[in-house]
């Protein structure tokens, strides 16, 4: 099976702009989670989508939003970008919630977002 | 925060030596997983240990779990230069939410 793919891989934006990142999960996986990774804060959970519904949400402001489509592909959007939003954004898919015995997450390569 | 803590934050060893890193967490868990991350890339799943298991092996990896102490350890035996990476533990609870530790940066010197 093909792995988790994320596009774009690199992105440069300026403060105040908005950005949309895309994630295609492993075929058959219905759960998609998003994480923000920064040197100072480590890996922080943003949200999880399952069958087009947000199932879990981390402690991030409303500027961070996401959605999932019927084919399980997911997008996350960050509006009114701030310098502190510069980070590696990771997407992970899993088969949990679909009767799977384990909830191992499989990660994509990430999108490196730089906000100037 | 329910985020776990890894110890040490950084570890440097010679090729062929064993590397041990520890993870402590705060809440009850369903399972604990270890991931590896090469510089600036996505995370790769290494091994999963369930809350009712105490030890698990996979190749050169050995993981232990002590739920009474809320801690886990990852042992990499006979390390190789290619093992150089950051290692994270992640816990999963009944809320199906993942919590990642702060990571241990391992450098294996050839």
Short mmCIF file of C-alpha atoms in Angstrom, two decimals:
data_model
loop_
_atom_site.label_atom_id
_atom_site.label_comp_id
_atom_site.label_asym_id
_atom_site.label_seq_id
_atom_site.Cartn_x
_atom_site.Cartn_y
_atom_site.Cartn_z
CA UNK A 1 0.00 0.00 0.00
CA UNK A 2 1.12 3.53 -0.63
CA UNK A 3 2.01 5.49 2.48
CA UNK A 4 0.57 8.71 3.81
CA UNK A 5 1.23 11.60 1.47
CA UNK A 6 1.23 15.29 2.30
CA UNK A 7 1.28 18.26 0.00
CA UNK A 8 2.95 20.59 -0.33
CA UNK A 9 6.20 19.54 1.32
CA UNK A 10 7.43 23.10 1.83
CA UNK A 11 5.56 26.36 2.05
CA UNK A 12 6.55 29.94 2.71
CA UNK A 13 3.89 32.45 3.69
CA UNK A 14 3.77 35.89 5.26
CA UNK A 15 2.01 36.98 8.41
CA UNK A 16 -1.72 37.46 8.01
CA UNK A 17 -2.07 35.06 5.10
CA UNK A 18 -3.90 31.79 5.27
CA UNK A 19 -2.72 28.34 4.25
CA UNK A 20 -4.25 24.97 3.40
CA UNK A 21 -2.35 21.72 3.79
CA UNK A 22 -3.45 18.41 2.34
CA UNK A 23 -3.10 14.83 3.52
CA UNK A 24 -3.98 11.58 1.79
CA UNK A 25 -4.14 8.65 4.20
CA UNK A 26 -3.24 5.04 3.58
CA UNK A 27 -5.95 3.34 1.57
CA UNK A 28 -8.61 1.96 3.89
CA UNK A 29 -7.69 4.19 6.83
CA UNK A 30 -10.55 6.35 7.98
CA UNK A 31 -8.84 8.16 10.85
CA UNK A 32 -6.60 11.12 10.08
CA UNK A 33 -4.82 13.14 12.74
CA UNK A 34 -2.81 16.32 12.48
CA UNK A 35 0.13 17.39 14.60
CA UNK A 36 2.28 20.49 14.87
CA UNK A 37 5.95 19.99 15.63
CA UNK A 38 8.19 22.81 16.77
CA UNK A 39 11.58 22.72 18.51
CA UNK A 40 10.17 24.44 21.58
CA UNK A 41 6.84 22.66 22.02
CA UNK A 42 7.55 19.26 20.52
CA UNK A 43 4.74 17.29 18.90
CA UNK A 44 1.36 18.72 19.68
CA UNK A 45 -1.96 17.20 18.67
CA UNK A 46 -4.19 19.44 16.58
CA UNK A 47 -7.22 17.32 15.74
CA UNK A 48 -8.43 13.97 14.51
CA UNK A 49 -11.02 13.26 11.87
CA UNK A 50 -12.90 10.05 11.37
CA UNK A 51 -15.51 9.50 8.67
CA UNK A 52 -15.67 13.23 7.91
CA UNK A 53 -16.29 14.15 11.57
CA UNK A 54 -13.89 15.78 13.98
CA UNK A 55 -13.49 13.24 16.75
CA UNK A 56 -10.81 14.82 18.93
CA UNK A 57 -9.39 18.29 19.21
CA UNK A 58 -6.23 19.61 20.79
CA UNK A 59 -5.68 22.92 22.48
CA UNK A 60 -5.18 25.22 19.51
CA UNK A 61 -6.93 28.48 18.65
CA UNK A 62 -9.81 28.60 16.21
CA UNK A 63 -7.47 29.81 13.47
CA UNK A 64 -6.59 26.15 13.04
CA UNK A 65 -9.31 24.15 11.38
CA UNK A 66 -9.64 21.03 9.35
CA UNK A 67 -11.97 18.84 7.40
CA UNK A 68 -12.15 15.39 5.95
CA UNK A 69 -13.67 14.31 2.70
CA UNK A 70 -15.66 11.20 1.88
CA UNK A 71 -12.52 9.55 0.46
CA UNK A 72 -10.80 10.15 3.85
CA UNK A 73 -8.44 12.75 2.45
CA UNK A 74 -8.04 15.60 4.89
CA UNK A 75 -7.10 19.24 4.78
CA UNK A 76 -6.08 21.59 7.52
CA UNK A 77 -6.32 25.33 7.27
CA UNK A 78 -4.57 28.01 9.25
CA UNK A 79 -5.93 31.51 8.90
CA UNK A 80 -4.27 34.80 9.81
CA UNK A 81 -0.83 33.25 10.04
CA UNK A 82 1.50 34.28 12.84
CA UNK A 83 5.27 33.90 13.05
CA UNK A 84 4.79 31.24 15.73
CA UNK A 85 2.89 29.05 13.29
CA UNK A 86 6.18 28.18 11.58
CA UNK A 87 6.48 24.46 12.13
CA UNK A 88 6.48 21.00 10.65
CA UNK A 89 2.88 19.88 10.23
CA UNK A 90 2.48 16.14 10.32
CA UNK A 91 -0.46 14.09 9.26
CA UNK A 92 -1.03 10.54 10.44
CA UNK A 93 -3.58 7.94 9.46
CA UNK A 94 -4.71 4.83 11.26
CA UNK A 95 -7.29 2.12 10.98
CA UNK A 96 -8.57 2.67 14.50
CA UNK A 97 -12.28 3.03 14.85
CA UNK A 98 -12.72 0.66 11.95
CA UNK A 99 -12.62 -2.50 14.02
CA UNK A 100 -8.83 -2.65 13.96
CA UNK A 101 -7.12 -4.28 16.90
CA UNK A 102 -4.41 -1.66 17.21
CA UNK A 103 -4.32 2.06 16.73
CA UNK A 104 -0.86 2.47 15.26
CA UNK A 105 -0.52 5.77 13.47
CA UNK A 106 1.35 6.01 10.19
CA UNK A 107 2.87 9.37 9.49
CA UNK A 108 3.41 11.32 6.33
CA UNK A 109 6.65 13.21 5.61
CA UNK A 110 5.17 16.47 6.82
CA UNK A 111 4.75 19.96 5.43
CA UNK A 112 7.37 22.48 6.51
CA UNK A 113 5.62 25.83 6.89
CA UNK A 114 7.66 28.98 7.27
CA UNK A 115 5.89 32.22 8.15
CA UNK A 116 7.82 35.41 7.43
CA UNK B 1 -0.24 18.59 30.24
CA UNK B 2 -0.58 14.89 29.59
CA UNK B 3 2.50 14.88 27.43
CA UNK B 4 5.13 12.35 28.37
CA UNK B 5 8.74 13.03 29.11
CA UNK B 6 11.67 11.24 27.61
CA UNK B 7 14.96 10.87 29.35
CA UNK B 8 17.67 11.64 28.45
CA UNK B 9 16.95 14.50 26.07
CA UNK B 10 20.11 13.66 24.15
CA UNK B 11 22.32 10.59 24.02
CA UNK B 12 25.58 10.03 22.19
CA UNK B 13 27.13 6.56 21.94
CA UNK B 14 29.65 4.61 19.88
CA UNK B 15 28.52 2.24 17.19
CA UNK B 16 28.02 -1.24 18.62
CA UNK B 17 27.00 0.00 22.05
CA UNK B 18 23.49 -0.29 23.46
CA UNK B 19 21.23 2.75 23.78
CA UNK B 20 18.56 3.04 26.45
CA UNK B 21 15.97 5.77 26.61
CA UNK B 22 13.12 6.17 29.04
CA UNK B 23 9.64 7.57 28.86
CA UNK B 24 7.37 8.62 31.70
CA UNK B 25 3.72 9.50 31.34
CA UNK B 26 0.97 10.82 33.54
CA UNK B 27 -2.35 9.08 32.93
CA UNK B 28 -3.60 5.53 32.54
CA UNK B 29 -3.06 4.15 29.06
CA UNK B 30 -4.32 1.54 26.62
CA UNK B 31 -0.96 1.16 24.97
CA UNK B 32 2.37 2.84 24.48
CA UNK B 33 4.21 3.13 21.22
CA UNK B 34 7.70 4.16 20.21
CA UNK B 35 8.44 6.11 17.06
CA UNK B 36 11.62 7.19 15.32
CA UNK B 37 12.07 10.44 13.45
CA UNK B 38 14.97 11.20 11.18
CA UNK B 39 15.86 14.85 10.93
CA UNK B 40 12.91 16.94 9.74
CA UNK B 41 10.94 13.98 8.44
CA UNK B 42 7.84 12.05 9.41
CA UNK B 43 7.70 9.58 12.26
CA UNK B 44 8.20 5.87 11.73
CA UNK B 45 6.41 3.42 14.00
CA UNK B 46 8.79 1.06 15.79
CA UNK B 47 6.88 -0.97 18.32
CA UNK B 48 3.66 -1.06 20.34
CA UNK B 49 3.26 -2.47 23.83
CA UNK B 50 -0.15 -2.91 25.42
CA UNK B 51 -0.93 -1.92 28.98
CA UNK B 52 -1.17 -5.59 30.04
CA UNK B 53 2.25 -6.44 28.61
CA UNK B 54 5.53 -5.95 30.44
CA UNK B 55 8.12 -6.55 27.74
CA UNK B 56 8.26 -6.81 24.01
CA UNK B 57 11.00 -7.47 21.46
CA UNK B 58 11.36 -6.59 17.81
CA UNK B 59 14.71 -7.26 16.17
CA UNK B 60 17.29 -5.15 18.02
CA UNK B 61 14.58 -3.33 19.97
CA UNK B 62 13.41 -4.22 23.44
CA UNK B 63 10.64 -2.29 25.13
CA UNK B 64 9.53 -2.59 28.74
CA UNK B 65 6.47 -1.12 30.38
CA UNK B 66 5.84 -0.55 34.07
CA UNK B 67 2.32 0.75 34.49
CA UNK B 68 2.71 1.09 38.26
CA UNK B 69 5.51 3.59 37.69
CA UNK B 70 3.94 4.97 34.51
CA UNK B 71 7.17 4.47 32.64
CA UNK B 72 8.60 2.66 29.66
CA UNK B 73 12.07 2.08 28.31
CA UNK B 74 13.39 1.45 24.82
CA UNK B 75 16.63 -0.46 24.42
CA UNK B 76 18.42 -0.54 21.07
CA UNK B 77 21.13 -3.18 21.07
CA UNK B 78 24.27 -3.16 18.93
CA UNK B 79 23.56 0.35 17.67
CA UNK B 80 24.42 1.44 14.15
CA UNK B 81 25.08 4.85 12.66
CA UNK B 82 21.73 4.54 10.86
CA UNK B 83 19.99 4.50 14.27
CA UNK B 84 20.86 8.18 14.65
CA UNK B 85 17.47 9.87 15.01
CA UNK B 86 15.03 11.24 17.54
CA UNK B 87 12.91 8.73 19.41
CA UNK B 88 9.46 9.49 20.80
CA UNK B 89 7.08 7.57 22.99
CA UNK B 90 3.36 8.03 22.45
CA UNK B 91 0.59 6.97 24.76
CA UNK B 92 -2.99 6.22 23.84
CA UNK B 93 -5.83 6.26 26.31
CA UNK B 94 -9.53 5.44 26.24
CA UNK B 95 -10.17 8.80 24.63
CA UNK B 96 -8.30 7.59 21.57
CA UNK B 97 -6.04 10.59 21.75
CA UNK B 98 -2.30 10.30 21.28
CA UNK B 99 0.16 12.07 23.54
CA UNK B 100 3.76 12.27 22.44
CA UNK B 101 6.75 12.65 24.68
CA UNK B 102 9.40 15.28 24.26
CA UNK B 103 11.80 12.96 22.47
CA UNK B 104 15.34 11.66 22.90
CA UNK B 105 17.90 12.66 20.32
CA UNK B 106 20.24 9.72 19.72
CA UNK B 107 23.58 10.10 17.95
CA UNK B 108 25.52 6.96 17.09
CA UNK B 109 29.13 7.69 16.28
CA UNK B 110 30.70 5.39 13.67
#
